[in-house]
XYZ file of C-alpha atoms in Angstrom:
677
model
C -0.123 39.497 6.797
C -2.924 37.424 8.289
C -6.348 36.458 6.954
C -9.422 34.958 8.590
C -11.448 31.888 7.692
C -14.497 30.029 8.969
C -14.887 26.262 8.619
C -18.347 24.783 9.209
C -19.022 21.050 9.479
C -22.617 19.865 9.477
C -22.315 16.570 11.329
C -26.016 15.837 10.930
C -25.426 15.145 7.222
C -23.049 12.669 5.639
C -22.157 11.440 2.196
C -23.346 7.994 1.195
C -19.922 6.556 0.346
C -17.049 5.214 2.391
C -13.308 5.762 2.004
C -11.350 2.806 0.656
C -8.056 2.183 2.531
C -6.433 1.449 -0.853
C -6.589 5.196 -1.480
C -3.362 5.495 0.532
C -1.314 3.084 -1.564
C 2.253 3.211 -2.815
C 4.223 2.245 -5.871
C 7.454 0.362 -6.552
C 9.134 0.425 -9.939
C 12.503 -0.706 -11.199
C 13.521 2.800 -12.163
C 16.978 4.322 -11.853
C 18.113 3.737 -8.234
C 14.762 2.625 -6.778
C 15.648 -1.061 -6.365
C 19.244 -0.315 -5.473
C 18.024 1.983 -2.679
C 15.276 -0.348 -1.460
C 17.153 -3.651 -1.440
C 19.612 -4.418 1.330
C 22.539 -5.433 -0.889
C 25.276 -2.779 -0.551
C 27.317 -4.026 -3.518
C 26.579 -3.237 -7.149
C 27.290 -5.365 -10.209
C 27.070 -8.554 -8.142
C 26.931 -10.763 -11.234
C 29.550 -8.857 -13.265
C 26.911 -7.846 -15.783
C 28.163 -4.318 -16.462
C 30.560 -3.201 -19.161
C 34.165 -2.550 -18.255
C 35.015 1.080 -17.515
C 38.815 1.052 -17.747
C 41.622 -0.524 -19.699
C 41.440 -3.756 -17.681
C 38.818 -6.409 -18.357
C 36.939 -5.764 -15.114
C 33.181 -5.378 -14.766
C 31.889 -1.826 -14.262
C 31.598 -1.285 -10.503
C 34.671 -3.343 -9.596
C 38.372 -2.444 -9.706
C 41.481 -4.557 -9.629
C 43.050 -5.303 -6.254
C 46.579 -6.571 -6.776
C 50.234 -5.699 -6.392
C 51.240 -8.146 -9.092
C 52.862 -6.750 -12.205
C 51.573 -9.621 -14.307
C 48.083 -10.230 -12.894
C 45.623 -10.584 -15.766
C 41.867 -9.953 -15.766
C 39.247 -11.173 -18.213
C 35.441 -11.401 -18.442
C 34.045 -14.802 -19.388
C 30.772 -16.725 -19.519
C 29.200 -17.342 -16.084
C 28.726 -20.603 -14.230
C 26.211 -23.024 -15.814
C 22.602 -21.741 -15.562
C 23.826 -18.480 -14.016
C 23.460 -15.044 -15.589
C 25.818 -12.134 -16.028
C 29.461 -12.989 -16.524
C 32.406 -14.370 -14.598
C 35.530 -12.426 -13.720
C 38.722 -14.407 -14.366
C 41.845 -13.433 -12.451
C 45.206 -15.024 -13.310
C 47.983 -14.696 -10.764
C 51.583 -15.496 -11.692
C 53.421 -17.286 -8.920
C 56.735 -15.469 -9.327
C 55.006 -12.132 -8.642
C 54.464 -13.399 -5.064
C 51.472 -11.062 -5.108
C 47.969 -10.783 -3.769
C 45.303 -10.498 -6.445
C 41.556 -10.055 -6.650
C 38.900 -7.387 -7.071
C 37.501 -4.621 -4.886
C 34.546 -2.258 -4.727
C 33.795 0.913 -2.824
C 30.871 0.322 -0.474
C 29.020 1.865 2.500
C 28.643 -0.613 5.355
C 26.478 -0.610 8.460
C 27.878 -1.721 11.770
C 28.469 -3.281 14.106
C 26.557 -6.011 12.268
C 27.088 -9.360 10.586
C 26.839 -9.647 6.820
C 26.357 -12.867 4.894
C 28.923 -13.103 2.117
C 27.842 -15.178 -0.863
C 30.393 -16.022 -3.525
C 30.213 -18.324 -6.536
C 33.745 -19.281 -7.505
C 36.021 -21.842 -9.056
C 39.826 -22.000 -9.086
C 42.775 -23.986 -10.313
C 43.485 -26.808 -7.874
C 46.426 -25.260 -6.003
C 44.300 -22.294 -4.851
C 42.834 -23.458 -1.545
C 41.141 -20.365 -0.137
C 40.393 -16.715 -0.691
C 39.987 -13.787 1.691
C 37.153 -11.277 1.952
C 38.176 -8.040 3.691
C 36.248 -4.920 4.520
C 38.499 -1.931 5.177
C 38.168 1.795 5.739
C 39.403 3.314 2.480
C 40.892 6.336 4.215
C 42.768 4.653 7.068
C 43.085 1.009 5.896
C 41.533 -0.046 9.223
C 40.326 -3.626 8.939
C 36.583 -3.641 9.664
C 35.998 -7.358 9.103
C 37.534 -10.447 7.510
C 36.233 -13.792 6.303
C 38.042 -16.775 4.836
C 36.357 -18.898 2.178
C 37.774 -22.322 1.409
C 37.883 -23.428 -2.205
C 37.245 -27.153 -2.061
C 36.593 -27.906 -5.715
C 37.914 -27.215 -9.183
C 34.265 -26.934 -10.247
C 31.950 -24.011 -9.598
C 30.798 -23.850 -5.992
C 28.469 -21.600 -4.027
C 30.154 -20.436 -0.847
C 28.786 -18.560 2.142
C 30.549 -16.999 5.092
C 29.788 -14.550 7.870
C 31.544 -11.211 7.766
C 31.359 -9.339 11.068
C 31.700 -5.592 10.549
C 33.035 -3.829 13.628
C 31.525 -0.404 12.947
C 29.664 1.595 10.343
C 31.793 3.034 7.578
C 30.422 5.185 4.762
C 33.635 4.954 2.761
C 34.670 1.313 2.968
C 36.086 -1.072 0.402
C 35.260 -4.739 0.019
C 38.142 -6.854 -1.264
C 37.911 -10.429 -2.539
C 41.360 -11.839 -3.203
C 43.991 -14.548 -2.996
C 46.454 -13.335 -0.342
C 50.163 -12.941 -0.924
C 50.960 -15.457 1.826
C 48.985 -18.211 0.099
C 51.301 -21.203 -0.593
C 52.829 -20.573 -3.990
C 52.803 -22.780 -7.072
C 55.811 -23.431 -9.238
C 54.658 -23.558 -12.853
C 52.361 -21.235 -14.771
C 50.561 -23.892 -16.818
C 46.939 -24.308 -15.663
C 47.729 -22.634 -12.354
C 46.963 -19.433 -10.467
C 43.514 -18.907 -11.926
C 40.467 -17.753 -9.950
C 36.987 -17.249 -11.409
C 34.297 -15.255 -9.595
C 30.729 -15.554 -10.875
C 28.853 -13.763 -8.073
C 29.789 -11.699 -5.016
C 27.178 -10.295 -2.630
C 26.731 -9.027 0.905
C 23.461 -9.091 2.838
C 23.158 -7.584 6.334
C 21.668 -9.754 9.075
C 18.841 -7.300 9.736
C 17.467 -7.315 6.164
C 13.904 -8.540 5.654
C 13.380 -10.536 2.499
C 16.328 -8.808 0.787
C 14.869 -5.365 1.650
C 16.559 -2.866 3.956
C 15.090 -3.039 7.450
C 14.993 0.759 7.587
C 12.864 0.833 4.426
C 10.519 -1.828 5.814
C 10.119 0.087 9.086
C 9.458 3.398 7.374
C 7.052 1.829 4.880
C 5.186 0.065 7.660
C 4.633 3.460 9.287
C 2.968 4.645 6.068
C 0.109 2.181 6.667
C -0.225 1.705 2.917
C -3.402 -0.130 2.021
C -2.001 -1.291 -1.315
C 1.388 -1.693 -3.014
C 1.641 -1.462 -6.802
C 4.280 -3.217 -8.919
C 4.339 -1.431 -12.269
C 5.848 1.426 -14.252
C 7.307 2.009 -17.701
C 9.709 -0.908 -17.401
C 6.844 -3.392 -17.053
C 6.040 -3.206 -20.800
C 9.301 -4.998 -21.544
C 9.290 -7.155 -18.394
C 8.805 -10.902 -18.535
C 7.856 -12.206 -15.108
C 8.988 -15.785 -15.784
C 12.583 -14.544 -15.957
C 12.386 -13.282 -12.364
C 11.194 -16.332 -10.420
C 13.098 -19.362 -9.233
C 16.694 -19.512 -7.914
C 18.021 -15.960 -7.931
C 21.423 -16.714 -9.403
C 19.823 -18.583 -12.289
C 17.560 -15.704 -13.273
C 18.730 -13.973 -16.438
C 20.120 -10.470 -16.432
C 17.754 -8.258 -18.445
C 18.400 -4.769 -19.724
C 15.905 -2.197 -18.449
C 14.574 -0.931 -21.770
C 12.672 1.949 -20.183
C 15.269 3.407 -17.861
C 18.621 1.951 -18.846
C 20.865 -0.215 -16.720
C 19.854 -3.668 -15.566
C 16.455 -4.782 -14.347
C 16.829 -6.132 -10.813
C 16.612 -9.904 -10.887
C 16.622 -9.885 -7.088
C 13.075 -8.519 -6.703
C 10.651 -10.668 -8.655
C 7.117 -11.892 -7.990
C 7.930 -13.957 -4.903
C 9.957 -11.174 -3.310
C 7.246 -8.617 -4.076
C 4.581 -10.779 -2.436
C 6.782 -11.291 0.621
C 7.296 -7.514 0.777
C 3.520 -6.944 0.686
C 2.855 -9.595 3.321
C 5.519 -8.197 5.594
C 3.726 -4.842 5.360
C 0.228 -6.420 5.450
C -0.865 -4.588 2.301
C -2.786 -5.665 -0.793
C -0.602 -6.312 -3.866
C -1.469 -4.763 -7.227
C 0.429 -6.183 -10.216
C 0.577 -4.569 -13.652
C 1.045 -7.042 -16.497
C 3.165 -6.583 -19.603
C 0.833 -5.743 -22.483
C 3.558 -4.054 -24.524
C 5.952 -6.843 -25.494
C 3.959 -9.501 -23.629
C 0.921 -11.564 -24.549
C -2.446 -12.421 -22.965
C -1.155 -15.957 -22.463
C 1.896 -14.695 -20.560
C -0.327 -12.536 -18.341
C -2.644 -15.480 -17.707
C 0.330 -17.608 -16.647
C 1.310 -14.870 -14.193
C -2.178 -14.958 -12.671
C -1.943 -18.740 -12.431
C 1.520 -18.538 -10.839
C 0.111 -16.250 -8.147
C -3.332 -17.774 -7.650
C -3.351 -21.294 -9.074
C -3.344 -24.458 -7.011
C -0.353 -26.784 -7.090
C -2.348 -28.916 -9.523
C -1.916 -26.233 -12.214
C 1.314 -25.895 -14.236
C 2.197 -22.462 -12.890
C 0.994 -23.284 -9.373
C 3.311 -26.278 -9.454
C 6.159 -23.992 -10.548
C 5.428 -21.669 -7.626
C 5.452 -24.647 -5.267
C 8.743 -25.858 -6.751
C 10.158 -22.412 -6.006
C 9.223 -22.880 -2.355
C 5.742 -21.335 -2.129
C 3.056 -24.041 -2.166
C 0.187 -21.828 -0.957
C -1.461 -19.564 -3.565
C -0.782 -15.855 -3.168
C -4.380 -14.929 -4.076
C -3.491 -11.646 -5.784
C -6.851 -9.998 -6.467
C -5.892 -6.748 -8.211
C -4.317 -6.770 -11.676
C -3.607 -3.840 -13.980
C -3.494 -4.076 -17.776
C -1.115 -1.565 -19.338
C 0.935 1.317 -18.020
C 0.739 4.658 -19.890
C 0.136 2.819 -23.163
C -0.770 6.171 -24.708
C 2.811 7.475 -24.215
C 5.399 7.394 -26.996
C 7.974 6.335 -24.404
C 6.077 3.116 -23.702
C 7.013 -0.213 -25.293
C 3.969 -1.246 -27.338
C 2.356 2.186 -27.419
C -0.761 2.250 -29.564
C -4.055 4.031 -30.206
C -6.959 3.878 -27.763
C -8.940 1.646 -30.125
C -6.036 -0.777 -30.439
C -5.480 -0.836 -26.693
C -9.174 -1.486 -26.034
C -9.089 -4.575 -28.241
C -5.839 -5.693 -26.636
C -7.301 -5.081 -23.184
C -10.269 -7.334 -23.935
C -7.980 -10.195 -24.941
C -5.892 -9.803 -21.797
C -8.964 -9.565 -19.560
C -10.545 -12.681 -21.056
C -7.336 -14.726 -20.759
C -6.641 -13.618 -17.203
C -10.206 -14.112 -15.956
C -10.304 -17.545 -17.531
C -7.609 -18.496 -15.040
C -9.253 -16.759 -12.065
C -12.692 -15.224 -12.485
C -12.472 -13.507 -9.081
C -9.673 -11.098 -9.977
C -10.295 -7.335 -10.160
C -9.029 -5.704 -13.354
C -7.709 -2.203 -13.897
C -7.165 -0.875 -17.424
C -4.858 1.908 -18.569
C -6.767 5.176 -18.684
C -5.738 8.767 -19.231
C -6.677 12.321 -18.317
C -7.591 12.731 -21.990
C -11.228 11.803 -22.744
C -10.232 11.044 -26.338
C -8.370 8.026 -24.946
C -10.841 7.064 -22.234
C -13.971 7.108 -24.386
C -12.974 4.326 -26.840
C -11.421 2.251 -24.044
C -14.682 2.399 -22.084
C -16.861 1.788 -25.114
C -14.905 -1.226 -26.350
C -13.521 -2.756 -23.132
C -15.589 -1.232 -20.312
C -17.624 -4.390 -19.752
C -14.438 -6.361 -19.071
C -12.826 -4.094 -16.478
C -13.513 -2.873 -12.955
C -11.295 0.227 -12.825
C -9.930 2.801 -15.232
C -6.565 4.220 -14.212
C -5.142 7.707 -14.451
C -1.759 9.217 -13.618
C -1.743 12.705 -12.143
C 1.536 14.626 -12.278
C 1.187 18.302 -11.528
C 3.882 20.653 -12.750
C 4.996 23.921 -14.299
C 4.590 22.799 -17.901
C 0.812 23.267 -17.913
C 1.297 26.906 -16.848
C 4.111 27.738 -19.245
C 6.362 28.500 -16.277
C 10.072 27.910 -15.907
C 12.945 28.739 -13.541
C 12.689 32.414 -14.450
C 9.113 32.598 -13.111
C 9.031 34.205 -9.646
C 9.245 31.549 -6.926
C 5.962 32.544 -5.258
C 4.097 32.192 -8.552
C 5.623 28.769 -9.109
C 4.593 27.730 -5.608
C 1.014 28.903 -6.122
C 0.852 26.981 -9.389
C 2.046 23.739 -7.797
C -0.447 23.920 -4.907
C -3.341 24.297 -7.344
C -2.990 20.514 -7.801
C -6.516 19.649 -6.514
C -8.225 21.942 -9.016
C -6.720 19.968 -11.893
C -7.423 16.641 -10.206
C -11.054 17.635 -9.693
C -11.417 18.445 -13.372
C -9.716 15.223 -14.510
C -11.833 13.061 -12.228
C -15.024 14.944 -13.054
C -14.804 14.605 -16.816
C -13.764 10.937 -16.587
C -16.565 10.110 -14.157
C -19.023 11.737 -16.562
C -17.790 9.493 -19.381
C -18.057 6.404 -17.185
C -21.635 7.157 -16.108
C -22.758 7.969 -19.641
C -23.372 4.341 -20.595
C -24.922 1.598 -18.397
C -22.578 -1.051 -19.817
C -19.584 0.585 -18.157
C -21.205 2.665 -15.404
C -19.897 0.157 -12.830
C -16.289 1.195 -13.528
C -14.432 3.108 -10.803
C -11.203 5.118 -10.897
C -7.717 4.252 -9.701
C -5.096 7.016 -9.519
C -2.212 4.586 -9.811
C 0.463 7.310 -9.922
C 0.498 10.868 -8.624
C 3.066 13.419 -7.518
C 4.286 16.906 -8.188
C 6.502 17.369 -11.229
C 8.567 20.536 -11.239
C 8.956 20.414 -15.005
C 10.960 21.479 -16.997
C 13.622 19.531 -15.153
C 16.343 19.140 -17.742
C 19.269 20.305 -15.596
C 18.184 19.654 -12.010
C 21.395 19.526 -10.022
C 21.310 18.662 -6.349
C 17.982 18.503 -4.558
C 14.828 18.223 -6.652
C 11.919 20.463 -5.695
C 9.690 17.400 -5.344
C 11.131 16.998 -1.839
C 10.150 20.434 -0.478
C 7.496 21.456 1.996
C 5.737 23.132 -0.945
C 5.505 19.778 -2.729
C 4.078 18.233 0.437
C 1.418 20.961 0.606
C 0.475 20.252 -3.033
C 0.295 16.496 -2.451
C -1.801 16.979 0.691
C -4.272 19.176 -1.188
C -4.416 16.534 -3.918
C -5.168 13.868 -1.307
C -8.017 16.048 -0.051
C -9.501 16.060 -3.541
C -9.112 12.297 -3.848
C -10.900 11.918 -0.507
C -13.748 14.141 -1.666
C -14.017 12.026 -4.818
C -13.633 8.710 -3.008
C -17.072 7.571 -4.134
C -15.386 7.192 -7.538
C -11.666 7.002 -6.658
C -10.918 3.854 -4.647
C -7.199 3.369 -5.287
C -4.240 5.733 -5.063
C -0.512 5.086 -5.508
C 2.053 7.742 -4.664
C 5.021 7.778 -7.050
C 7.553 6.582 -5.881
C 8.120 4.711 -2.628
C 11.944 4.824 -2.454
C 14.257 7.181 -4.382
C 13.502 6.475 -8.036
C 12.407 9.188 -10.424
C 10.615 12.195 -8.997
C 10.124 12.321 -5.292
C 10.401 8.894 -3.689
C 8.872 9.710 -0.301
C 11.478 7.559 1.464
C 15.010 8.668 0.728
C 18.004 6.338 1.041
C 21.316 8.112 1.061
C 22.189 11.298 -0.769
C 21.660 10.376 -4.413
C 18.806 12.105 -6.263
C 17.884 10.348 -9.492
C 17.460 13.508 -11.513
C 16.137 13.458 -15.036
C 19.558 14.503 -16.277
C 22.105 13.366 -13.704
C 22.580 15.180 -10.424
C 25.148 14.456 -7.736
C 26.544 10.963 -7.340
C 25.876 8.678 -4.415
C 28.151 9.271 -1.443
C 29.008 12.926 -2.092
C 27.765 13.955 1.365
C 29.630 11.319 3.361
C 26.241 10.159 4.673
C 25.100 7.491 2.190
C 23.650 5.268 4.950
C 21.085 7.822 6.115
C 17.448 6.843 5.527
C 14.750 9.455 6.050
C 11.369 10.684 4.907
C 10.559 13.731 2.807
C 7.897 16.250 3.891
C 5.476 14.399 1.588
C 6.307 11.193 3.502
C 5.080 12.983 6.617
C 1.864 13.949 4.795
C 1.208 10.433 3.523
C 1.842 8.941 6.949
C -0.427 11.525 8.591
C -3.378 10.867 6.286
C -3.133 7.066 6.165
C -2.941 6.668 9.936
C -6.091 8.604 10.771
C -9.258 6.727 11.678
C -11.431 7.817 8.765
C -14.184 5.991 6.925
C -16.853 8.442 5.751
C -16.838 11.902 4.176
C -18.706 14.742 5.879
C -19.972 17.937 4.245
C -17.807 20.939 5.061
C -18.121 24.591 4.116
C -15.085 26.866 4.137
C -15.163 30.650 3.809
C -11.683 32.098 3.387
C -9.536 34.450 1.353
C -8.375 33.502 -2.121
C -5.334 33.732 -4.351
C -4.760 33.867 -8.093
C -2.090 32.424 -10.364
C -0.443 34.609 -12.991
C -0.038 31.966 -15.679
C 1.874 32.887 -18.870
C -0.099 30.160 -20.630
C -3.846 29.853 -21.052
C -5.204 26.930 -19.030
C -8.437 25.000 -19.015
C -8.703 25.556 -15.244
C -9.899 28.853 -13.815
C -6.951 30.275 -11.872
C -8.691 33.211 -10.243
C -10.033 33.170 -6.679
C -8.623 29.818 -5.547
C -9.329 29.285 -1.828
C -6.393 29.645 0.556
C -7.585 26.687 2.605
C -8.273 23.254 1.150
C -10.411 21.404 3.704
C -11.871 17.901 3.930
C -13.877 16.475 6.842
C -14.123 12.758 7.647
C -15.613 10.544 10.349
C -14.646 7.065 11.511
C -16.871 3.985 11.205
C -18.972 4.513 14.331
C -18.934 8.290 14.152
C -17.048 8.775 17.397
C -14.111 10.668 15.843
C -14.194 13.567 13.408
C -11.018 14.327 11.462
C -10.531 17.572 9.639
C -7.701 17.846 7.080
C -6.753 21.483 6.524
C -4.150 22.535 3.974
C -3.131 26.184 4.115
C -1.960 26.740 0.555
C -1.551 30.478 0.961
C 1.596 32.472 1.623
C 0.018 34.029 4.711
C -1.002 32.800 8.114
C -4.734 32.118 8.328
C -6.763 32.374 11.531
C -9.391 29.637 11.233
C -12.610 29.601 13.225
C -14.254 26.192 13.556
C -18.037 25.757 13.756
C -18.898 22.182 14.706
C -22.591 22.868 14.226
C -24.528 19.930 15.707
C -21.604 17.925 17.087
C -21.441 17.380 20.848
C -17.755 16.985 21.556
C -15.700 15.919 24.535
C -12.270 17.100 25.689
C -9.697 18.938 23.654
C -8.899 18.458 19.986
C -5.713 16.774 18.813
C -3.849 18.868 16.264
C -1.234 17.429 13.882
C 0.953 19.942 12.061
C 3.466 19.714 9.184
C 5.121 23.086 8.763
C 8.391 24.924 8.272
C 9.886 28.354 7.846
C 9.727 28.257 4.042
C 7.930 26.272 1.359
C 11.403 25.554 -0.053
C 12.514 23.740 3.115
C 13.561 20.118 2.610
C 14.690 17.148 4.637
C 18.128 15.888 3.654
C 20.916 13.650 4.896
C 22.197 16.707 6.773
C 18.832 17.575 8.357
C 16.637 14.476 7.973
C 14.093 15.715 10.527
C 13.831 19.372 9.570
C 10.194 18.894 8.494
C 8.280 16.418 10.648
C 4.740 15.981 11.865
C 4.218 17.275 15.385
C 1.088 17.042 17.503
C -0.439 18.824 20.459
C -3.764 19.331 22.191
C -5.809 22.418 21.385
C -8.983 23.341 23.314
C -12.153 23.502 21.254
C -12.628 27.003 22.599
C -9.422 28.071 20.813
C -10.913 26.918 17.512
C -14.151 28.721 18.237
C -12.239 31.942 18.799
C -9.982 31.444 15.772
C -6.777 29.396 15.674
C -3.671 30.449 13.670
C -2.594 28.167 10.829
C 0.872 28.838 9.487
C 1.458 29.653 5.837
C 2.176 26.740 3.467
C 1.365 24.067 6.041
C -0.691 20.898 6.489
C -2.946 20.089 9.442
C -5.177 17.329 10.762
C -7.589 18.034 13.609
C -9.138 15.128 15.535
C -12.272 15.759 17.602
C -14.004 13.124 19.753
C -17.780 13.058 19.856
C -19.378 12.838 23.264
C -20.340 9.220 23.992
C -23.879 8.379 24.981
C -25.180 11.808 24.143
C -26.422 11.112 20.659
C -23.729 13.443 19.489
C -21.863 11.051 17.272
C -20.844 12.303 13.910
């Protein structure tokens, strides 16, 4: 089935607002496997912080590597000032054995890795060996020798050259069997390991090069550091020498908060990508004074206490972080320090005053909601102290009363109604903001958004958030944010890498499902890094030359959603096409974003009205054979953005747009003809 549509752009008129590049921002959070996937370290449990999983006293991700009948393992306190624990290995001489620990790992190659080990040993142990082997064939992929020159703790580094990539390798750290033996067993044969890590030579500031490259292509205007974990996060624990940073339990998501990605690493990440940092402070278990110290650490001169600390950590120049967020989903029962709107408003004022006392130039965001009953008291009590109110937009089945038994087409139509809900949320919040002059200056920041195919209690395998259908929904939502960009200046897609719902960059084959899906490595392709269809959408939108919104009128067929649950949004006669028109700064390029949400092909006729154009149009297309299509480690490029030239005449006659697809059309205005947009 095919339907027809007509899209009319009146280039003689334009909206009075411009599009903020921070609208195309992204979001990092220490959630499930987000940091593990983003950081370049292939080993887990590098500081022996995990609980033992077997009968031997060996930290979680490690196993014993020995042929000695009497080798003993124990977990002890770490080296002075270090966190985690130390693994003690005692080797009896008369076993004539090798002994150490090992861990399954996926290694890139050929490439050099830096091995870092913190160790001490009884005096007769002179060296240890680090081997990387193929677990299936025992092929040696690389070997390094580390000399043990002291009975005291020492930090050792060595280069480990890996001959080839191996997805099923094992790293072994051990005293070899051919080590000169010792005679007695009193105070002999003991090795302590406090830290073991590998870092590939191509990593950038501890982050995987592949992640950096893919994120750079997203052209993100802003990068947000926040999430549920931040309400129990104390920034001062995650600066300074990495090995001396304490291990902290992630109270929001379980497991251990990554001590390897603190403030300094986040700023380096942002600078590498040339994006604006946005930091959310801990208002749950933290204090205004702690938040103010964080501002001073980032922005203070070396003459201030925290600026001096930053300089002592190797960063004398201020970071000049302008954007700061107070509170993350404080209204949620899952949040540390959750409270009422009135209580948060008072708390927000205290935080704002303390933080601005340190740096009056900072821009403050405060935790908002889609619920006006939260937003109204926050605006009334704290609106004068803030610049932005935040909201998180997650669009899913729960608001329709749908579940897995609902027909797939109905579920798809519900998900791609995302912009209708966003429009309503933004509209009612904007009305509240404008209602009182004392807070009418406040703008909106959508600091998290994504599809949420809820209920998701037993999502095995590949979550729906990675489908073409999800990309269509997110593209339509971006269109709505563009249309509302007079009020919405900041957007952050949730998440950047792996993580919870649909991290747009995927590392390996592990999907961090709500209730445990497949484990990492099940595919045999854990080293594959790729983008989801939504990654393609985000990259497409952020890399267009757009600055101003243009009026556009679309006449097309409609669809309806058969919702089992009554909704506040009208679900009848929703337009098949969601269209937004934009122009660049000087009006020489018009960009039309067209999302075909329908299940049918649509033939679209384009009326450029008063625009004098030159040459052909450039068409970008994100499409597939089914809205359930996904990219995966097996087919990482199944859904990609392709481009081609299309004559304007083809648009005037009617051009076919595939079902459930996303498009961008670029049209150049004729120079010197007065025909600029």
